[in-house]
XYZ file of C-alpha atoms in Angstrom:
608
model
C -18.897 18.321 -52.832
C -22.361 16.734 -52.952
C -21.226 14.052 -55.457
C -18.841 12.394 -52.984
C -21.316 10.127 -51.108
C -22.636 8.801 -54.419
C -19.106 8.252 -55.697
C -18.113 6.373 -52.565
C -21.260 4.210 -52.729
C -20.552 3.389 -56.386
C -16.980 2.424 -55.556
C -18.110 0.148 -52.739
C -20.710 -1.485 -54.991
C -18.096 -2.039 -57.692
C -15.706 -3.573 -55.173
C -18.438 -5.895 -53.888
C -19.315 -6.919 -57.443
C -15.657 -7.575 -58.220
C -15.342 -9.664 -55.078
C -18.398 -11.720 -56.019
C -17.090 -12.150 -59.545
C -13.678 -13.381 -58.372
C -15.141 -15.966 -55.951
C -15.441 -19.397 -57.576
C -16.386 -22.952 -56.510
C -13.385 -24.959 -55.325
C -14.540 -27.645 -57.750
C -17.538 -28.494 -59.881
C -19.763 -31.435 -58.863
C -20.564 -33.850 -61.651
C -22.445 -37.109 -61.649
C -25.925 -38.543 -61.188
C -26.759 -36.808 -57.897
C -30.177 -35.568 -56.753
C -30.614 -31.826 -56.278
C -30.645 -31.837 -52.454
C -27.489 -33.900 -52.165
C -25.813 -31.832 -54.891
C -26.519 -28.625 -52.943
C -25.033 -30.176 -49.795
C -21.921 -31.252 -51.720
C -21.473 -27.782 -53.188
C -21.648 -26.244 -49.721
C -19.159 -28.821 -48.400
C -16.729 -28.185 -51.257
C -16.926 -24.427 -50.732
C -15.346 -21.616 -52.728
C -11.938 -20.156 -53.434
C -11.053 -16.495 -53.870
C -9.811 -16.889 -57.418
C -10.101 -19.439 -60.198
C -6.986 -21.669 -60.540
C -4.271 -20.326 -62.860
C -2.584 -23.683 -63.538
C -3.427 -27.356 -63.790
C -1.334 -27.980 -60.690
C -3.450 -25.537 -58.678
C -6.663 -26.998 -60.160
C -5.534 -30.523 -59.201
C -4.892 -29.395 -55.647
C -8.382 -27.846 -55.472
C -9.981 -30.995 -56.893
C -8.248 -33.259 -54.359
C -9.182 -31.003 -51.460
C -12.786 -30.828 -52.696
C -12.884 -34.627 -53.085
C -11.881 -35.099 -49.452
C -14.611 -32.700 -48.316
C -17.213 -34.364 -50.535
C -16.280 -37.846 -49.279
C -16.614 -36.736 -45.643
C -20.029 -35.269 -46.397
C -21.219 -38.418 -48.181
C -20.117 -40.689 -45.328
C -21.863 -38.477 -42.779
C -25.048 -38.783 -44.873
C -24.876 -42.581 -45.003
C -23.201 -43.102 -48.417
C -20.406 -45.519 -47.496
C -19.833 -47.010 -50.973
C -19.554 -43.804 -52.951
C -17.025 -43.527 -55.778
C -15.306 -40.172 -56.214
C -12.667 -39.019 -58.674
C -10.802 -35.745 -58.856
C -10.577 -34.475 -62.426
C -8.970 -31.469 -64.125
C -10.127 -30.248 -67.521
C -8.541 -27.588 -69.734
C -5.071 -26.169 -70.123
C -5.329 -22.395 -70.430
C -8.271 -22.119 -68.012
C -8.158 -25.330 -65.997
C -11.320 -26.432 -64.133
C -11.314 -28.580 -60.992
C -14.004 -31.287 -61.001
C -15.229 -33.898 -58.516
C -16.963 -36.790 -60.237
C -19.439 -38.331 -57.815
C -21.257 -41.649 -57.823
C -22.875 -41.692 -54.361
C -23.897 -45.326 -54.569
C -26.551 -46.860 -52.354
C -27.459 -45.108 -49.116
C -26.987 -47.203 -45.982
C -29.921 -47.457 -43.569
C -30.108 -47.734 -39.785
C -30.903 -50.882 -37.870
C -32.757 -50.600 -34.551
C -30.389 -48.837 -32.102
C -29.237 -50.834 -29.078
C -28.059 -49.719 -25.637
C -25.283 -51.332 -23.638
C -25.779 -50.260 -20.033
C -22.673 -49.856 -17.948
C -23.459 -50.943 -14.398
C -25.521 -49.858 -12.661
C -28.381 -49.911 -15.185
C -31.426 -47.668 -14.615
C -34.773 -49.070 -13.582
C -36.775 -50.814 -16.295
C -39.254 -47.970 -16.790
C -36.526 -45.334 -17.153
C -34.543 -47.614 -19.482
C -37.568 -48.055 -21.747
C -38.252 -44.305 -21.771
C -34.610 -43.600 -22.593
C -34.658 -46.029 -25.540
C -37.846 -44.442 -26.874
C -36.226 -41.001 -26.594
C -33.551 -41.993 -29.141
C -36.321 -41.625 -31.753
C -34.508 -43.599 -34.459
C -35.850 -46.722 -36.144
C -34.756 -49.354 -38.614
C -34.898 -48.052 -42.159
C -34.022 -44.444 -41.364
C -31.080 -42.984 -43.335
C -27.778 -43.804 -41.651
C -26.833 -40.167 -41.031
C -24.095 -39.581 -38.467
C -25.734 -36.426 -37.124
C -28.934 -38.362 -36.359
C -27.006 -41.047 -34.503
C -25.273 -38.407 -32.366
C -28.515 -36.494 -31.727
C -30.242 -39.708 -30.618
C -27.542 -40.233 -28.038
C -28.085 -36.715 -26.704
C -31.833 -37.297 -26.381
C -31.197 -40.577 -24.559
C -28.963 -38.941 -21.923
C -31.325 -35.972 -21.533
C -34.250 -38.308 -20.868
C -32.285 -40.175 -18.210
C -31.524 -36.845 -16.527
C -35.221 -35.903 -16.532
C -36.006 -39.244 -14.926
C -33.637 -38.637 -12.019
C -30.307 -39.957 -13.322
C -28.517 -36.620 -13.128
C -25.040 -38.122 -13.569
C -25.870 -40.052 -16.751
C -23.223 -39.810 -19.439
C -22.377 -41.455 -22.730
C -19.247 -43.520 -23.175
C -17.729 -43.876 -26.695
C -20.430 -45.362 -28.900
C -19.929 -48.336 -31.263
C -21.304 -48.002 -34.795
C -21.006 -50.988 -37.185
C -21.246 -50.276 -40.926
C -22.137 -53.508 -42.767
C -21.269 -53.242 -46.464
C -22.959 -56.550 -47.248
C -26.370 -55.531 -45.931
C -25.986 -51.757 -46.478
C -26.809 -51.047 -42.837
C -25.539 -48.873 -39.998
C -25.952 -50.435 -36.555
C -25.472 -47.951 -33.675
C -24.805 -49.235 -30.177
C -24.878 -46.649 -27.388
C -22.768 -47.323 -24.325
C -24.373 -45.444 -21.438
C -23.345 -45.005 -17.826
C -26.566 -43.895 -16.140
C -25.082 -43.521 -12.664
C -27.241 -43.976 -9.588
C -30.724 -42.571 -9.233
C -30.466 -39.162 -7.546
C -32.866 -38.259 -4.772
C -32.967 -34.729 -3.473
C -32.295 -33.245 -0.091
C -33.109 -29.619 0.703
C -31.414 -26.370 -0.331
C -28.003 -25.095 0.714
C -27.816 -21.317 0.396
C -24.627 -19.446 -0.408
C -24.999 -15.672 -0.199
C -23.364 -12.672 1.332
C -26.702 -10.892 1.560
C -29.621 -10.939 3.961
C -31.741 -13.652 2.354
C -33.246 -16.088 4.849
C -32.235 -19.672 4.053
C -35.530 -21.092 5.385
C -37.482 -18.829 3.012
C -35.464 -20.084 0.032
C -35.964 -23.708 1.135
C -39.717 -23.147 1.249
C -39.660 -22.120 -2.420
C -38.314 -25.500 -3.559
C -40.968 -27.329 -5.646
C -39.867 -30.736 -4.328
C -39.874 -32.509 -0.986
C -36.985 -34.358 0.617
C -36.483 -37.739 -1.021
C -38.059 -36.846 -4.402
C -36.303 -37.942 -7.574
C -34.126 -35.313 -9.214
C -35.997 -33.362 -11.909
C -34.111 -30.608 -13.787
C -37.406 -28.806 -14.471
C -38.031 -28.452 -10.751
C -34.526 -27.109 -10.229
C -35.105 -24.610 -13.055
C -38.434 -23.594 -11.480
C -36.675 -22.706 -8.219
C -34.293 -20.507 -10.208
C -37.252 -18.820 -11.969
C -38.965 -18.149 -8.646
C -35.873 -16.435 -7.290
C -35.349 -14.405 -10.464
C -39.009 -13.301 -10.471
C -38.455 -11.356 -7.253
C -36.263 -8.847 -9.092
C -33.979 -8.214 -6.099
C -30.949 -10.267 -7.153
C -28.228 -9.393 -9.647
C -27.268 -13.058 -9.929
C -29.024 -16.380 -9.245
C -27.389 -19.807 -9.658
C -29.210 -23.042 -8.835
C -27.479 -26.390 -9.410
C -27.262 -29.962 -8.139
C -24.422 -30.513 -5.683
C -21.451 -32.704 -6.707
C -21.656 -36.443 -6.180
C -19.262 -36.331 -3.200
C -21.809 -34.267 -1.242
C -24.307 -37.140 -1.071
C -25.381 -37.609 2.554
C -25.670 -40.824 4.553
C -29.281 -41.277 3.392
C -28.202 -41.134 -0.253
C -29.673 -37.670 -0.778
C -28.032 -34.729 -2.538
C -28.796 -31.055 -1.858
C -29.386 -28.299 -4.375
C -26.894 -25.457 -4.132
C -28.252 -21.912 -4.453
C -25.934 -18.907 -4.857
C -27.457 -15.415 -4.697
C -25.883 -12.061 -5.473
C -27.910 -9.184 -4.029
C -28.476 -6.040 -6.039
C -27.689 -2.733 -4.234
C -29.704 -2.548 -1.033
C -31.374 0.694 -1.982
C -31.911 2.702 -5.153
C -32.875 6.337 -5.565
C -34.824 7.359 -8.671
C -36.354 10.576 -9.943
C -38.589 11.614 -12.815
C -40.085 14.671 -14.453
C -43.243 15.120 -16.535
C -43.756 18.410 -18.369
C -47.190 19.153 -19.781
C -48.792 21.981 -21.720
C -52.226 22.200 -23.313
C -50.871 20.497 -26.425
C -47.939 18.375 -25.237
C -46.837 15.919 -22.583
C -43.176 14.908 -22.234
C -42.203 12.237 -19.699
C -38.799 11.209 -18.338
C -37.943 8.711 -15.622
C -40.408 7.409 -13.051
C -42.896 10.284 -13.315
C -44.915 8.624 -16.072
C -48.571 8.379 -15.155
C -52.004 7.949 -16.673
C -53.247 11.185 -15.165
C -51.423 13.750 -17.267
C -50.211 17.095 -16.010
C -46.725 18.155 -14.949
C -44.999 16.319 -12.121
C -41.757 15.887 -10.221
C -41.265 12.548 -8.467
C -38.755 10.860 -6.225
C -38.690 7.157 -5.395
C -36.560 5.472 -2.731
C -36.556 1.676 -2.937
C -35.027 -0.741 -0.412
C -34.435 -4.347 -1.463
C -34.376 -7.483 0.662
C -34.618 -5.514 3.885
C -36.374 -8.362 5.700
C -34.450 -11.230 4.116
C -37.223 -12.609 1.892
C -36.636 -10.758 -1.402
C -39.001 -7.991 -0.300
C -39.225 -4.507 -1.833
C -39.960 -1.456 0.317
C -40.612 1.718 -1.696
C -41.192 5.307 -0.558
C -42.697 7.735 -3.059
C -42.923 11.533 -3.047
C -44.734 13.155 -5.966
C -45.586 16.810 -6.575
C -47.892 17.219 -9.550
C -50.536 19.415 -11.153
C -53.078 16.625 -10.914
C -51.960 13.770 -8.666
C -49.629 14.581 -5.759
C -48.886 11.983 -3.117
C -46.698 10.708 -0.310
C -46.760 6.952 -0.070
C -45.067 3.744 0.911
C -45.646 0.157 -0.169
C -44.151 -3.191 0.761
C -44.085 -6.136 -1.635
C -43.545 -9.658 -0.327
C -43.010 -12.099 -3.234
C -43.934 -15.757 -2.843
C -46.068 -14.891 0.172
C -47.489 -18.094 1.708
C -47.173 -19.891 -1.639
C -44.944 -19.682 -4.729
C -45.694 -17.003 -7.339
C -48.028 -15.157 -4.968
C -47.152 -11.561 -4.029
C -48.603 -9.581 -1.139
C -48.557 -5.788 -1.472
C -49.317 -3.537 1.485
C -49.478 0.209 1.035
C -50.449 3.570 2.477
C -50.513 7.049 0.968
C -51.675 10.617 1.363
C -53.181 11.717 -1.953
C -54.083 15.145 -3.282
C -55.883 15.025 -6.635
C -56.777 18.220 -8.455
C -58.585 17.541 -11.733
C -61.051 19.588 -13.764
C -63.869 17.391 -12.447
C -63.015 17.219 -8.728
C -60.497 17.770 -5.941
C -59.749 15.022 -3.455
C -57.542 14.929 -0.379
C -57.506 11.486 1.206
C -55.621 8.911 3.193
C -55.390 5.538 1.468
C -54.680 2.047 2.805
C -54.635 -1.079 0.678
C -53.674 -4.748 0.664
C -53.510 -6.814 -2.518
C -52.557 -10.392 -3.301
C -51.446 -11.259 -6.836
C -51.048 -14.846 -8.008
C -49.010 -15.404 -11.140
C -50.355 -18.015 -13.557
C -47.814 -19.215 -16.103
C -45.089 -16.815 -17.159
C -47.056 -13.649 -17.911
C -50.615 -13.901 -16.584
C -52.079 -13.307 -13.113
C -55.160 -12.773 -11.026
C -55.431 -10.602 -7.934
C -57.730 -9.738 -5.051
C -57.547 -7.269 -2.219
C -59.128 -4.540 -0.132
C -58.740 -0.766 -0.087
C -59.822 1.982 2.329
C -60.010 5.647 1.327
C -60.940 8.344 3.871
C -60.972 11.932 2.679
C -62.620 15.154 1.617
C -64.153 15.632 -1.838
C -64.919 18.922 -3.627
C -66.935 17.969 -6.697
C -68.443 19.930 -9.550
C -71.397 17.807 -10.594
C -74.529 17.830 -12.699
C -78.034 17.152 -11.383
C -79.825 15.105 -14.049
C -83.200 15.902 -12.444
C -82.953 19.709 -12.325
C -80.424 19.712 -15.191
C -78.290 22.271 -13.409
C -74.679 22.267 -12.197
C -74.030 21.994 -8.486
C -71.100 21.748 -6.093
C -70.714 18.949 -3.560
C -68.402 19.108 -0.535
C -68.342 15.713 1.158
C -66.312 13.797 3.720
C -66.417 10.147 2.685
C -65.056 6.784 3.765
C -64.842 4.270 0.923
C -64.202 0.546 1.282
C -63.371 -1.198 -1.981
C -63.001 -4.852 -2.782
C -60.485 -5.289 -5.591
C -60.410 -8.193 -8.028
C -58.413 -8.327 -11.217
C -57.287 -10.622 -13.995
C -54.625 -10.232 -16.673
C -53.798 -12.654 -19.481
C -50.866 -11.913 -21.784
C -50.424 -14.047 -24.873
C -48.401 -11.460 -26.793
C -44.794 -11.956 -27.809
C -43.272 -8.851 -26.168
C -44.257 -6.737 -23.130
C -43.264 -3.346 -24.629
C -43.402 -3.929 -28.387
C -45.812 -6.753 -29.245
C -46.197 -7.862 -32.857
C -48.473 -10.887 -32.428
C -50.892 -12.379 -29.904
C -53.394 -10.774 -27.569
C -53.956 -9.471 -24.031
C -57.034 -9.496 -21.819
C -57.562 -7.391 -18.706
C -60.553 -7.316 -16.361
C -61.287 -5.784 -12.963
C -64.258 -5.671 -10.574
C -64.565 -3.386 -7.569
C -67.527 -3.834 -5.218
C -67.596 -0.563 -3.283
C -69.294 0.708 -0.133
C -69.413 4.459 0.574
C -70.176 5.911 4.025
C -70.108 9.389 5.504
C -72.199 12.257 4.186
C -73.596 9.876 1.561
C -74.173 6.120 1.675
C -74.180 3.986 -1.455
C -73.235 0.500 -2.651
C -72.158 -0.079 -6.241
C -70.096 -2.376 -8.461
C -67.519 -0.872 -10.793
C -66.159 -3.160 -13.517
C -64.129 -2.756 -16.662
C -62.386 -4.923 -19.210
C -59.994 -4.428 -22.090
C -58.844 -6.596 -24.978
C -55.914 -5.858 -27.272
C -54.735 -7.873 -30.266
C -51.715 -7.750 -32.571
C -51.604 -9.189 -36.076
C -48.472 -9.222 -38.268
C -49.585 -8.768 -41.873
C -46.153 -9.056 -43.503
C -43.170 -11.354 -43.089
C -40.901 -10.505 -40.136
C -43.716 -8.345 -38.675
C -42.685 -5.458 -40.911
C -46.278 -4.245 -40.742
C -48.447 -4.905 -37.688
C -52.142 -4.223 -37.209
C -52.965 -3.493 -33.538
C -56.413 -3.022 -32.016
C -57.889 -2.222 -28.606
C -61.395 -2.255 -27.097
C -62.227 -1.157 -23.536
C -65.628 -1.264 -21.810
C -66.575 -0.099 -18.309
C -69.778 -0.008 -16.265
C -70.977 1.036 -12.805
C -73.984 -0.905 -11.493
C -76.022 0.069 -8.428
C -74.978 3.711 -8.060
C -76.292 6.978 -9.410
C -74.372 9.730 -11.099
C -74.633 12.065 -8.092
C -73.958 9.527 -5.341
C -70.928 7.744 -6.797
C -67.747 9.617 -5.755
C -66.213 11.556 -8.631
C -62.932 9.615 -8.624
C -64.853 6.379 -9.237
C -66.766 7.654 -12.288
C -65.502 6.977 -15.800
C -63.637 9.576 -17.836
C -61.898 9.359 -21.206
C -59.299 11.305 -23.125
C -55.520 11.586 -23.027
C -52.435 9.576 -23.922
C -53.621 6.230 -22.578
C -57.189 6.713 -23.765
C -58.389 8.803 -26.736
C -55.410 10.692 -28.069
C -56.117 14.153 -29.463
C -58.192 15.162 -26.441
C -57.039 16.454 -23.077
C -57.108 14.326 -19.952
C -60.820 13.733 -19.109
C -61.602 15.668 -22.306
C -63.937 13.097 -23.934
C -67.587 13.121 -22.894
C -70.200 15.742 -22.056
C -69.185 18.786 -20.036
C -70.879 21.166 -17.627
C -71.595 24.746 -18.728
C -68.290 25.851 -17.123
C -66.447 23.230 -19.238
C -65.929 20.819 -16.302
C -65.819 17.125 -17.349
C -69.042 15.487 -16.197
C -67.945 11.894 -15.676
C -70.240 8.940 -16.281
C -71.453 5.478 -15.302
C -70.202 3.723 -18.438
C -67.270 3.857 -20.799
C -66.387 2.700 -24.282
C -62.986 3.156 -25.947
C -61.411 1.729 -29.060
C -58.167 2.195 -30.986
C -56.745 0.920 -34.252
C -53.077 1.286 -35.216
C -51.028 0.342 -38.261
C -47.359 0.017 -37.275
C -44.810 -0.101 -40.073
C -41.031 -0.532 -39.967
C -39.391 2.343 -41.835
C -35.600 2.066 -41.701
C -33.037 1.138 -39.092
C -34.692 1.243 -35.677
C -37.472 3.627 -36.739
C -41.135 2.671 -37.007
C -44.040 4.762 -38.279
C -47.579 4.537 -36.902
C -50.967 5.722 -38.134
C -53.894 5.458 -35.707
C -57.544 6.211 -35.071
C -58.976 6.423 -31.532
C -62.574 6.708 -30.356
C -64.352 6.904 -27.036
C -67.568 7.774 -25.255
C -68.727 8.325 -21.672
C -72.342 7.430 -20.872
C -74.762 8.070 -18.025
C -76.438 4.665 -17.996
C -75.033 1.349 -16.810
C -74.420 0.222 -20.382
C -72.128 2.161 -22.736
C -73.784 4.793 -24.910
C -72.174 5.213 -28.326
C -74.304 8.163 -29.412
C -71.762 10.743 -28.189
C -68.583 9.125 -29.565
C -65.534 11.335 -30.023
C -62.900 10.388 -32.586
C -59.300 11.344 -33.179
C -56.612 10.373 -35.670
C -52.896 10.875 -35.818
C -49.425 9.829 -36.808
C -46.515 8.711 -34.693
C -42.941 7.539 -34.790
C -41.155 4.927 -32.678
C -37.442 4.519 -32.101
C -36.553 1.089 -30.795
C -34.042 0.808 -27.960
C -32.887 -2.477 -26.360
C -35.468 -2.184 -23.561
C -38.361 -1.032 -25.778
C -39.510 1.734 -28.140
C -39.650 5.465 -27.432
C -42.993 6.795 -28.643
C -43.957 10.196 -30.064
C -47.532 10.744 -31.301
C -49.400 13.727 -32.719
C -53.200 13.415 -32.662
C -56.024 15.652 -33.916
C -59.660 15.444 -32.746
C -61.895 14.669 -35.719
C -65.213 15.934 -34.305
C -63.879 18.546 -31.915
C -65.974 20.932 -29.910
C -65.173 24.580 -29.395
C -63.447 23.839 -26.072
C -61.259 21.019 -27.437
C -57.589 21.624 -28.382
C -56.509 21.595 -32.015
C -54.007 18.788 -31.404
C -52.101 16.901 -28.719
C -48.513 15.573 -28.592
C -47.480 12.552 -26.525
C -43.926 11.345 -25.804
C -43.331 8.274 -23.631
C -41.780 4.791 -23.490
C -43.494 1.731 -24.962
C -46.279 1.351 -27.482
C -49.609 3.066 -26.797
C -51.127 -0.360 -26.029
């Protein structure tokens, strides 16, 4: 039975070959015609399923092909072409179109006949320039039509939203071999904008939507500004449908102003989500919302309320039970807070962290403001307060002995961040780059007092090295430093660690860097990480990946590369509509006795 797939494939290939063999040009093109024009004529003439079996059928094909060729020539500016349909042969007749294209007609300067009322002089001049045709250009019909479209679009951008083209007049002069287009344009009246009229069955506050409009009452209509209002509403993520459009002409008010109509369709008012992360010493499998950078097993529930306060807000409650990072929290996001594209996030949480390096139980409060810049970049600033109890297994660099610290600390953190994304896809980039930076001036009070500055930055780049991004080279570099603190005084959760799925694959979470005698991760004042991946399309939606990761944790303010740990591995990606599913297997290259033999990672999205 194993021969059947091959037999079927051979039959299909034979059928395809037979089909190709039976297809034939409707007619041959003959005559003194340049190669580009000949190719256009052959496409216009097209093919037939079978060669003609009689002269009558060949004559019919030749006449049909001649009509198609003539239409093509006229559209390309050849108005004095001479064509003849010819049939050669008796037993195997051949349809032929003999072509003499003649001289190509050229454009004169286009003219505009304004139908009252005409636009203002400046807009009229800009509209004429937008036609982008000049005397001496080939008299192609498609160019004449496209110029008319550009003219009307420019009028719309200049505030003449009702501009439309009436039937144009094109004069073909056979004596001078010219094509003279005259556009007949009804610009309508200049449109000036009123405010926003909101149509929604949801809770959205009409005054809040009006405040998002990037124009003031009386401004000239600008379709880009109308589109920007639509983008601002879509950016909130709380609407299933957003429509923003200029009102009809009959809704012009007594001051000659027209409103913009906004229709909003709310998404469900609340959504319940859950996720599970399962982790062993050699594997981490993630499903749903439970994905995290901390590793370990976890069960998580998330309850999200949308537009509760009528300004596209998001109120989320989180409950997470995990090996490493358990928490109860709530945060409120207010998009377009005080200014467009600016989001205020307020949050509070009870956190219980249980890592190899420390245990922390704390209450957390934070407030952050994020300002979007362009479509995919942002900067942020904010303030955080952590109050809690720390149990830390540390190392005294003076006595060179392990020790245990039990401290009650209050930590105030200033938070500043920056993110620039110039890649072509958020989950599966194949070209471009990304830059991330953060600074956190921090003050610690309680059983210890210290001031320090924690900063880190990361750069990633993506380079397609084959057509259609079949092979992509991806790289990542991350650097971190703590200035002003000492290893023993800086709280353990603020030190740098490396290792794990989002860091150096092949090592456990916090597994890169020196350890205490009891195998506890030491943590450090500086960090260096790097990764290099080669991503290659295999077949269908599958992609293969080979990678090398490296990282080091140092005990000075500047990264120390003398204790670098390296890992290498292979992975596979399966691309879904929303992004790739990732599975990686990584092996440490210079492992210590306490390091695992390998690690497996399964998640959504590329590693970086």
